[in-house]
XYZ file of C-alpha atoms in Angstrom:
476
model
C -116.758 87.834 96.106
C -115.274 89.232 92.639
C -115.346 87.420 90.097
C -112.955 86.353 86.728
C -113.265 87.795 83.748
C -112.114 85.073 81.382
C -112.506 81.312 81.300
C -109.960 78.849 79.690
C -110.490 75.084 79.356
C -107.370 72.588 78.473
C -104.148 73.312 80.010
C -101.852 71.886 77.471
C -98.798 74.296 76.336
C -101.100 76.504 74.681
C -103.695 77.268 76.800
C -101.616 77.735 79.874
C -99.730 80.533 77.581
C -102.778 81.870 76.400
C -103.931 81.962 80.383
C -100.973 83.639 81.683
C -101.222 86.412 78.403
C -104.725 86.903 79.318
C -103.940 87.414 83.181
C -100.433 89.279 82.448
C -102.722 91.846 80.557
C -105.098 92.486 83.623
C -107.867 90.457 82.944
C -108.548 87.902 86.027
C -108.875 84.506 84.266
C -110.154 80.810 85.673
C -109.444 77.645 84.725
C -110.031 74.052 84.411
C -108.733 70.711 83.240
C -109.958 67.921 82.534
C -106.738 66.342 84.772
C -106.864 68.083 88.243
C -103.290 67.310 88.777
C -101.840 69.258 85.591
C -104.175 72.352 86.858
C -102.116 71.889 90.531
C -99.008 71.935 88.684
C -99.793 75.278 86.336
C -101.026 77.194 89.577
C -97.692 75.726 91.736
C -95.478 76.848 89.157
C -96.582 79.042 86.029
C -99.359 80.688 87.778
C -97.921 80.941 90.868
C -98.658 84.737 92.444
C -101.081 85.353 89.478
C -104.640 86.488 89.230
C -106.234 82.825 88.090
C -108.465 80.928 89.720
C -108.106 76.944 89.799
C -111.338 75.235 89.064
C -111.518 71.412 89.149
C -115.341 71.122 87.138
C -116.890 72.695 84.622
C -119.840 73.966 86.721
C -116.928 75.262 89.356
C -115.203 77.305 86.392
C -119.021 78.596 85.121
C -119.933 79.982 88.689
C -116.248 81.762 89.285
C -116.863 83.491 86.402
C -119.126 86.990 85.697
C -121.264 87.424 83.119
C -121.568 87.518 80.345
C -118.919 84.720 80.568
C -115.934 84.164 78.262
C -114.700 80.788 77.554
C -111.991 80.111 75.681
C -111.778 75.792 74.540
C -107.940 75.156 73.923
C -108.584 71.055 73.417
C -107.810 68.692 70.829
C -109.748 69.993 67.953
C -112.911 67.381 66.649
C -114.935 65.381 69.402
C -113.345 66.840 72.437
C -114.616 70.599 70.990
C -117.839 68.989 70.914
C -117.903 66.999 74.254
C -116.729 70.154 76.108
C -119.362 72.213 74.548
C -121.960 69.888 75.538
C -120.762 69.697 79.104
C -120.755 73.970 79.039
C -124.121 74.448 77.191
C -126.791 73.413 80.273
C -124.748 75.699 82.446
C -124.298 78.757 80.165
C -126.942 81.866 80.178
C -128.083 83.798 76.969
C -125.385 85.625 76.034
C -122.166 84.049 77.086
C -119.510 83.225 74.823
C -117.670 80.133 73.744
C -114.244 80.642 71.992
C -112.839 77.338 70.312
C -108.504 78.587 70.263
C -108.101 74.972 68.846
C -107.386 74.679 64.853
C -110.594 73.191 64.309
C -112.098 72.390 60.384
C -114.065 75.285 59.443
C -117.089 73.348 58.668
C -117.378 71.887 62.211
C -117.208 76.119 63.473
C -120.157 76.858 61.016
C -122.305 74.030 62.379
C -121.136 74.771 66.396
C -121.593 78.476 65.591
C -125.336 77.923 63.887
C -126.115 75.117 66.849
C -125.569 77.619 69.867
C -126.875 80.972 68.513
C -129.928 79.104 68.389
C -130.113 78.189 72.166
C -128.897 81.999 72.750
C -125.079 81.592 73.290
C -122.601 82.950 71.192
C -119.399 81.274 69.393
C -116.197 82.826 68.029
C -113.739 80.009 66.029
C -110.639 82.149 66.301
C -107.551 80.909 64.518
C -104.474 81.174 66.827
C -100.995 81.643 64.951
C -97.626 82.026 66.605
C -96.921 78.640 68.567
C -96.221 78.652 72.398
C -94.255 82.008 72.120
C -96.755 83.462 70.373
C -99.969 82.683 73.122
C -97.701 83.774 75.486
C -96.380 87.374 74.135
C -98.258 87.872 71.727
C -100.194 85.640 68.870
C -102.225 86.596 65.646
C -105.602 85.683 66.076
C -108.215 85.211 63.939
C -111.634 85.481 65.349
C -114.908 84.507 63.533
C -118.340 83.839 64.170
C -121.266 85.827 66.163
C -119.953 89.436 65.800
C -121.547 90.584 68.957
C -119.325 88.250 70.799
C -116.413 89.280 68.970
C -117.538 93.209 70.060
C -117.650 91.993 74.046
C -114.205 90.143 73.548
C -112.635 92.751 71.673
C -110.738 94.937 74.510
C -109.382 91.576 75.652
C -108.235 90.026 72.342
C -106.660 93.691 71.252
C -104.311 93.470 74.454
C -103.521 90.100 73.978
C -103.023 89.819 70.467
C -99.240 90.448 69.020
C -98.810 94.493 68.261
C -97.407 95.557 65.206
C -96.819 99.397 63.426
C -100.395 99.989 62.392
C -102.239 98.101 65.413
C -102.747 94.993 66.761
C -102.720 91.671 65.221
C -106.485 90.672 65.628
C -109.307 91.825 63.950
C -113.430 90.503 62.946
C -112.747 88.124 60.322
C -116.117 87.975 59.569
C -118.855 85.115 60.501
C -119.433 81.374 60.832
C -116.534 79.633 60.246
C -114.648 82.490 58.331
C -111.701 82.724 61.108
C -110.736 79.255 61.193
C -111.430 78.923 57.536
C -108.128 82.178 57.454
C -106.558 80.526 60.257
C -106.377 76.912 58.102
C -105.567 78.918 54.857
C -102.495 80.963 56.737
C -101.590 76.766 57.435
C -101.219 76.452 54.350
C -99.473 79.257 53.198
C -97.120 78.568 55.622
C -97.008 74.536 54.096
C -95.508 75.913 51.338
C -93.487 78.797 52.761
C -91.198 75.990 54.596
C -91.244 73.541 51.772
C -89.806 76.729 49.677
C -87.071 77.444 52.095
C -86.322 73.925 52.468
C -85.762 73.605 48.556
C -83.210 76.589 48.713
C -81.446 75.076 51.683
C -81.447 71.700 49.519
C -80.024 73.496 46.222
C -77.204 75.316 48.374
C -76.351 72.731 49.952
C -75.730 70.064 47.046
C -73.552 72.938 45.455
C -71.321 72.550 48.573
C -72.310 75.464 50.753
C -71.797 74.109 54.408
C -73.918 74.924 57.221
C -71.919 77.948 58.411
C -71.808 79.203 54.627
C -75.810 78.501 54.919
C -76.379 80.249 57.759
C -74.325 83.261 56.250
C -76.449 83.251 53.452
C -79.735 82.753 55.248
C -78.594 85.751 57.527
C -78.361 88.440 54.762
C -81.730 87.541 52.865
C -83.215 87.923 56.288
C -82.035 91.328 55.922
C -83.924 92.049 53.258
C -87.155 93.836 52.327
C -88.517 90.785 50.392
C -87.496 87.722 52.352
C -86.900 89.057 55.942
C -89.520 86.802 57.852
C -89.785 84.819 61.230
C -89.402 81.852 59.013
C -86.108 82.812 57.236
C -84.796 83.956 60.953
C -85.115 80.735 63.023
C -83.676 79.299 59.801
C -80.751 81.040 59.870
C -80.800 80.109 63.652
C -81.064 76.179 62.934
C -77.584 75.840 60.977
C -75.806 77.355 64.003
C -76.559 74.556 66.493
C -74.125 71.804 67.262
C -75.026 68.965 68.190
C -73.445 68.237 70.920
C -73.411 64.265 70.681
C -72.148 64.185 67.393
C -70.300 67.661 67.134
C -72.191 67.938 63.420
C -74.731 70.771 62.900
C -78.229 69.496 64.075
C -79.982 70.239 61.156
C -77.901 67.382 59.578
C -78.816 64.569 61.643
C -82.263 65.045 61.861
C -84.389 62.284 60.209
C -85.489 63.920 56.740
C -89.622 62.993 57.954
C -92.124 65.064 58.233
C -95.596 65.265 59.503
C -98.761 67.010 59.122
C -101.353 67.956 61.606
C -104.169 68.316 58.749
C -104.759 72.172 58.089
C -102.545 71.896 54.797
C -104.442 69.150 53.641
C -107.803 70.730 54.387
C -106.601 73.385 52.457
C -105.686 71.448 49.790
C -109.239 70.027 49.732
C -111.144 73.353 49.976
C -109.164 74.191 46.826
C -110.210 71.478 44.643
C -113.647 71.793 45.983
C -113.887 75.514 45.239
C -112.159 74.656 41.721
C -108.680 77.640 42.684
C -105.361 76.083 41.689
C -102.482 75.870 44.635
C -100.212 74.081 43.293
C -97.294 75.438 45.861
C -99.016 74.724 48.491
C -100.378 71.359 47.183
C -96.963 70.663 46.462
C -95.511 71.452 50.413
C -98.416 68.207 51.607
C -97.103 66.271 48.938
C -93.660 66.434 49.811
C -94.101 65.638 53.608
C -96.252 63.052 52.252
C -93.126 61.856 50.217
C -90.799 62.595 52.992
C -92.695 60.242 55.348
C -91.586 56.971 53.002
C -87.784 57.036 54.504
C -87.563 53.262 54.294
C -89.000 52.915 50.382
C -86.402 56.136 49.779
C -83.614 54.340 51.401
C -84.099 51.422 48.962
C -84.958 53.291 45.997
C -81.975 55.296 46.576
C -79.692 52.060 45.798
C -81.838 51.003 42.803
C -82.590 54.047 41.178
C -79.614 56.295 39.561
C -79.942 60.290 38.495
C -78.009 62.508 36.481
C -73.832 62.755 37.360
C -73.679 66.249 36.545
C -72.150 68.624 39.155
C -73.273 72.053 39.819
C -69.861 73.695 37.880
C -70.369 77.596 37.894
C -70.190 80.284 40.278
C -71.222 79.606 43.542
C -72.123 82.899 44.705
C -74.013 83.881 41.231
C -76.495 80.501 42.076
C -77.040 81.644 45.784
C -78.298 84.571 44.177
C -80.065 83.240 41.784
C -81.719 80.986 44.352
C -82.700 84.273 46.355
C -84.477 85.433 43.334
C -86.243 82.149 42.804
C -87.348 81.992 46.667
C -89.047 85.453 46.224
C -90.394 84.611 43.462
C -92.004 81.573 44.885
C -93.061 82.781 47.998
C -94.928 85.616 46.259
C -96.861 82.560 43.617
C -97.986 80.932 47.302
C -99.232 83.818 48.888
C -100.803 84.861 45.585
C -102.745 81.388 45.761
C -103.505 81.544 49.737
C -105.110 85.184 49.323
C -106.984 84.173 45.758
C -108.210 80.963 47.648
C -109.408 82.699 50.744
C -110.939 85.341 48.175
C -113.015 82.489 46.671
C -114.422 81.273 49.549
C -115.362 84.832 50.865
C -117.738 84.649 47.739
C -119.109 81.066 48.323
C -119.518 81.142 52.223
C -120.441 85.205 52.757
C -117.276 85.519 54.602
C -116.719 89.395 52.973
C -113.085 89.212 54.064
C -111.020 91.876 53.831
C -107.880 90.315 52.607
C -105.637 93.655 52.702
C -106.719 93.401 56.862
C -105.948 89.929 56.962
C -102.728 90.586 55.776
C -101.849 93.885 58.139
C -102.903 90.825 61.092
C -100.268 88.333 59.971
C -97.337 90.720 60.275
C -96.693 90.259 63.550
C -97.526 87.240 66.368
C -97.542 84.175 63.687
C -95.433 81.964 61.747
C -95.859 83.380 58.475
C -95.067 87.339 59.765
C -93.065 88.571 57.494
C -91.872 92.311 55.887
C -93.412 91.919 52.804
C -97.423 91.126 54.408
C -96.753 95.407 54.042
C -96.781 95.151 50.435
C -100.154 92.616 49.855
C -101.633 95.094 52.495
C -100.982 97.699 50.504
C -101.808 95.905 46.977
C -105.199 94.992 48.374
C -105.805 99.142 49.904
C -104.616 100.349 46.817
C -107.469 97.507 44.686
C -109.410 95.941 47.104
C -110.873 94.039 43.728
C -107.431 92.564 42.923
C -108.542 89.205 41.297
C -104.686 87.912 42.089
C -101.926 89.093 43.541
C -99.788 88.351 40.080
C -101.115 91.265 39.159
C -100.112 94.221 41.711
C -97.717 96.742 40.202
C -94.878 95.860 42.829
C -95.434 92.181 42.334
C -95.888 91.898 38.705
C -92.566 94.054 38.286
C -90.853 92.239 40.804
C -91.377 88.879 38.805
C -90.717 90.144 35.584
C -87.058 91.039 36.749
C -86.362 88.135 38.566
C -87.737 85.490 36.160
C -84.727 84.974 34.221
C -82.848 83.824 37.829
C -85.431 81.906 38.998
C -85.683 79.587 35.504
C -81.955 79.110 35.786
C -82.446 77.772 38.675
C -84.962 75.223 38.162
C -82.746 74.477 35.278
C -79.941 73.849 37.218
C -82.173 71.948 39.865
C -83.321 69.612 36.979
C -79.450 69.137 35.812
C -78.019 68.231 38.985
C -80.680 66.285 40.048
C -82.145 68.224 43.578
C -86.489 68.187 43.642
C -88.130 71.306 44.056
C -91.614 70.629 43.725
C -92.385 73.822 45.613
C -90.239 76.099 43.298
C -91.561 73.952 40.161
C -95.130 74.380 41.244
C -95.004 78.307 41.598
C -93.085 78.759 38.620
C -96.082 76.635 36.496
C -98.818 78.699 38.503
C -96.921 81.971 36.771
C -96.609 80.401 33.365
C -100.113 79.278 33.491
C -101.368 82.472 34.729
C -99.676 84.531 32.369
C -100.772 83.071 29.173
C -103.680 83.505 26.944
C -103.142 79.888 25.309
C -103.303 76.630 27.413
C -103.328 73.047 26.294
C -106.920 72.472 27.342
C -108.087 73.008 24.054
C -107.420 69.369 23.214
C -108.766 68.301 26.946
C -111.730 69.638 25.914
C -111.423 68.200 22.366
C -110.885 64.335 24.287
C -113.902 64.955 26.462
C -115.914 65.294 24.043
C -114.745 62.833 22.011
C -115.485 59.641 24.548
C -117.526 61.175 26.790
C -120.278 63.587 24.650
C -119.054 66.484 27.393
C -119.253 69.456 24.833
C -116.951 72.016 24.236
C -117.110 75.766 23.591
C -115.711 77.492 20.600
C -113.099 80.783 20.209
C -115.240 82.318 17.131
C -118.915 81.718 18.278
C -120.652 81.423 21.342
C -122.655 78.189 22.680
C -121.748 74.839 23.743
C -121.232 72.001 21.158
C -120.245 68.716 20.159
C -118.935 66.658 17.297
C -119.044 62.974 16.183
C -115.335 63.098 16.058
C -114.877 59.354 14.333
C -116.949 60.690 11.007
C -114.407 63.942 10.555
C -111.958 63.482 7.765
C -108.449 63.648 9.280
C -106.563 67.282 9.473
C -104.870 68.150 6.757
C -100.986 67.379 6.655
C -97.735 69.776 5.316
């Protein structure tokens, strides 16, 4: 009896996409869950008249399977990874694969990865960007881990995987945890990509552009070289929809709360650990954070007063002001994802290849957009590029548009409207750019009640002064 090629555990939205992409592009597949009855209802309905196998244990989806034997885990990422792995180990030979699809914490893929090379097996964490839509037409994915799993998995993942100009959207990340550690940084990137968009949305719309004026707007900067993007298109999408109880656009009677599934604040966390400043993307947790206290708003809101100034000049100079500023942003947070993910190639051996890793997000995930071309190309043309910032295109690009994009937090600050997003990549360029910060006198208070030592400008060493027997600086 013949046997399936590829394995899938956890029939949830994703993993029954993923299932049907793997089967759609001739590869047999099995599968199991751990509820029989939602495995009857994929193969009476989804799977119906397809090449995949119902399996109702794990040692029934093992044998149906040839070797060596692909899995691919799509559960709840944490324990469950764990207690499914456990169940698969005593039943797997040397050589078969486990794939965890879920977005699992890098560290827990380094461990798993290091646990079941030793009994033989081989593991690939493989980030998987693009939503339902995505795992079933086409996704990004990220693979990482044992390399000579990655080489066996390879003619399936290169069908399945989105396809873009110059390939398609999957490549060796590199090993250990290295492709969920990219798959959780792309998280974040994207964090701060939505919190940018929302801020421009936000600043339009308290100058009094309505949500067919927004959605006007939206629709010519998605038809441009430096903001067309999946994001900025299902945006433009959004202000279009009426609801149909209320007759009002959607967008404007959904509750202002949002949550977080954890990969922007892991990212958030590897930053401070690995000392690299992203304060964009730091900003995007913050403000779901923020958003999540509706009630404490609500209150605050009749307690609290801001400034009574109205936005009073020209309303079509502003939304293209706010254009500028949005580029301008979204370039600081990618420049912060990439110099992040560069860091941690260093400390964890990764050796990414962050021009590839951008060539793989162009097409399949959330964060696909026109301009991935241009940090492909910035990172071909120096594959030593310490930050993005500083890329011909980029740099140029930045030093045109700054004017606009102060203006606008100017106005922002005026009229009242946050933009902790736009404020947060505009400081990451200031700081960046100068020679001269203010941590000259951090240094100087260190030292001063803690002993810490300092360094000096004119000689080299570490030192440290009794600061309270030091006459006073001299005044006029």
């Amino acid at each position: 009896m013949s046997q399936q090629q590829f394995g899938l555990i956890g029939l949830a939205v994703m993993g029954e996409n993923l299932a049907l992409n793997v089967e759609r592009n001739g590869f047999p597949v099995a599968v199991y869950n751990r509820t029989a009855s939602r495995t009857d209802e994929f193969m009476k309905e989804r799977a119906a008249g397809r090449n995949i196998k119902p399996t109702y244990s794990p040692e029934e989806l093992v044998e149906s399977l040839a070797q060596p034997r692909r899995i691919v885990i799509m559960v709840k990422a944490g324990g469950p990874v764990d207690a499914v792995i456990q169940q698969l180990k005593p039943l797997l030979s040397p050589g078969d694969a486990l794939i965890d699809g879920g977005n699992s914490l890098y560290e827990d893929t380094v461990r798993r990865t290091k646990e079941l090379e030793a009994d033989g097996l081989r593991f690939i964490g493989m980030g998987v960007s693009g939503g339902e839509e995505g795992a079933l037409n086409g996704p990004s994915l990220m693979p990482g881990g044992t390399q000579e799993a990655y080489t066996d998995l390879e003619p399936i993942l290169t069908k399945i995987a989105a396809q873009v100009d110059d390939g398609p959207c999957v490549t060796y990340i590199g090993p250990g945890g290295a492709g969920h550690y990219v798959k959780m940084v792309h998280n974040g990137i994207e964090y701060g990509d939505m919190q940018l968009i929302a801020e421009a949305y936000d600043l339009l719309r308290s100058v009094g552009l309505t949500a067919a004026q927004l959605h006007d707007v939206f629709a010519d900067w998605n038809k441009t070289d430096e903001l067309n993007s999946f994001l900025i298109e299902i945006t433009t999408e959004i202000f279009t929809y009426i609801d149909p109880d209320t007759k009002k656009p959607l967008v404007d009677v959904i509750m202002d709360k949002a949550g977080q599934k954890g990969t922007g604040r892991w990212t958030v966390m590897s930053a401070l650990e690995l000392g690299v400043p992203i304060p964009t993307i730091t900003a995007a947790v913050n403000a779901r954070i923020a958003s999540s206290y509706k009630d404490e708003r609500i209150a605050a809101s009749k307690i609290l007063s801001g400034p009574t100034a109205k936005y009073d000049g020209d309303q079509q100079t502003f939304v293209n002001q706010v254009r500028d500023a949005l580029y301008c942003s979204k370039i600081c947070s990618y420049a912060q994802g990439m110099a992040l993910m560069g860091a941690a190639s260093k400390e964890f051996g990764f050796n990414l290849d962050l021009g590839e890793i951008s060539r793989i997000w162009k097409g399949g995930c959330i964060i696909r957009a026109g301009f991935l071309d241009k940090i492909k190309k910035a990172f071909s043309d120096d594959p030593n590029l310490s930050n993005l910032l500083l890329a011909p295109e980029f740099k140029q690009t930045i030093l045109d548009r700054q004017e606009a994009w102060r203006e606008v937090m100017a106005t922002a600050a005026k009229i009242g409207v946050p933009v902790p997003a736009f404020s947060a990549s505009l400081d990451y360029f200031d700081s960046y750019r100068r020679e001269h910060l203010p941590q000259n006198l951090t240094q100087a208070q260190r030292d001063f009640f803690g002993a810490h030592t300092y360094e000096r400008v004119d000689k080299d060493g570490s030192f440290h002064t009794e600061w309270t027997t030091i006459t006073e600086a001299p005044r006029g």
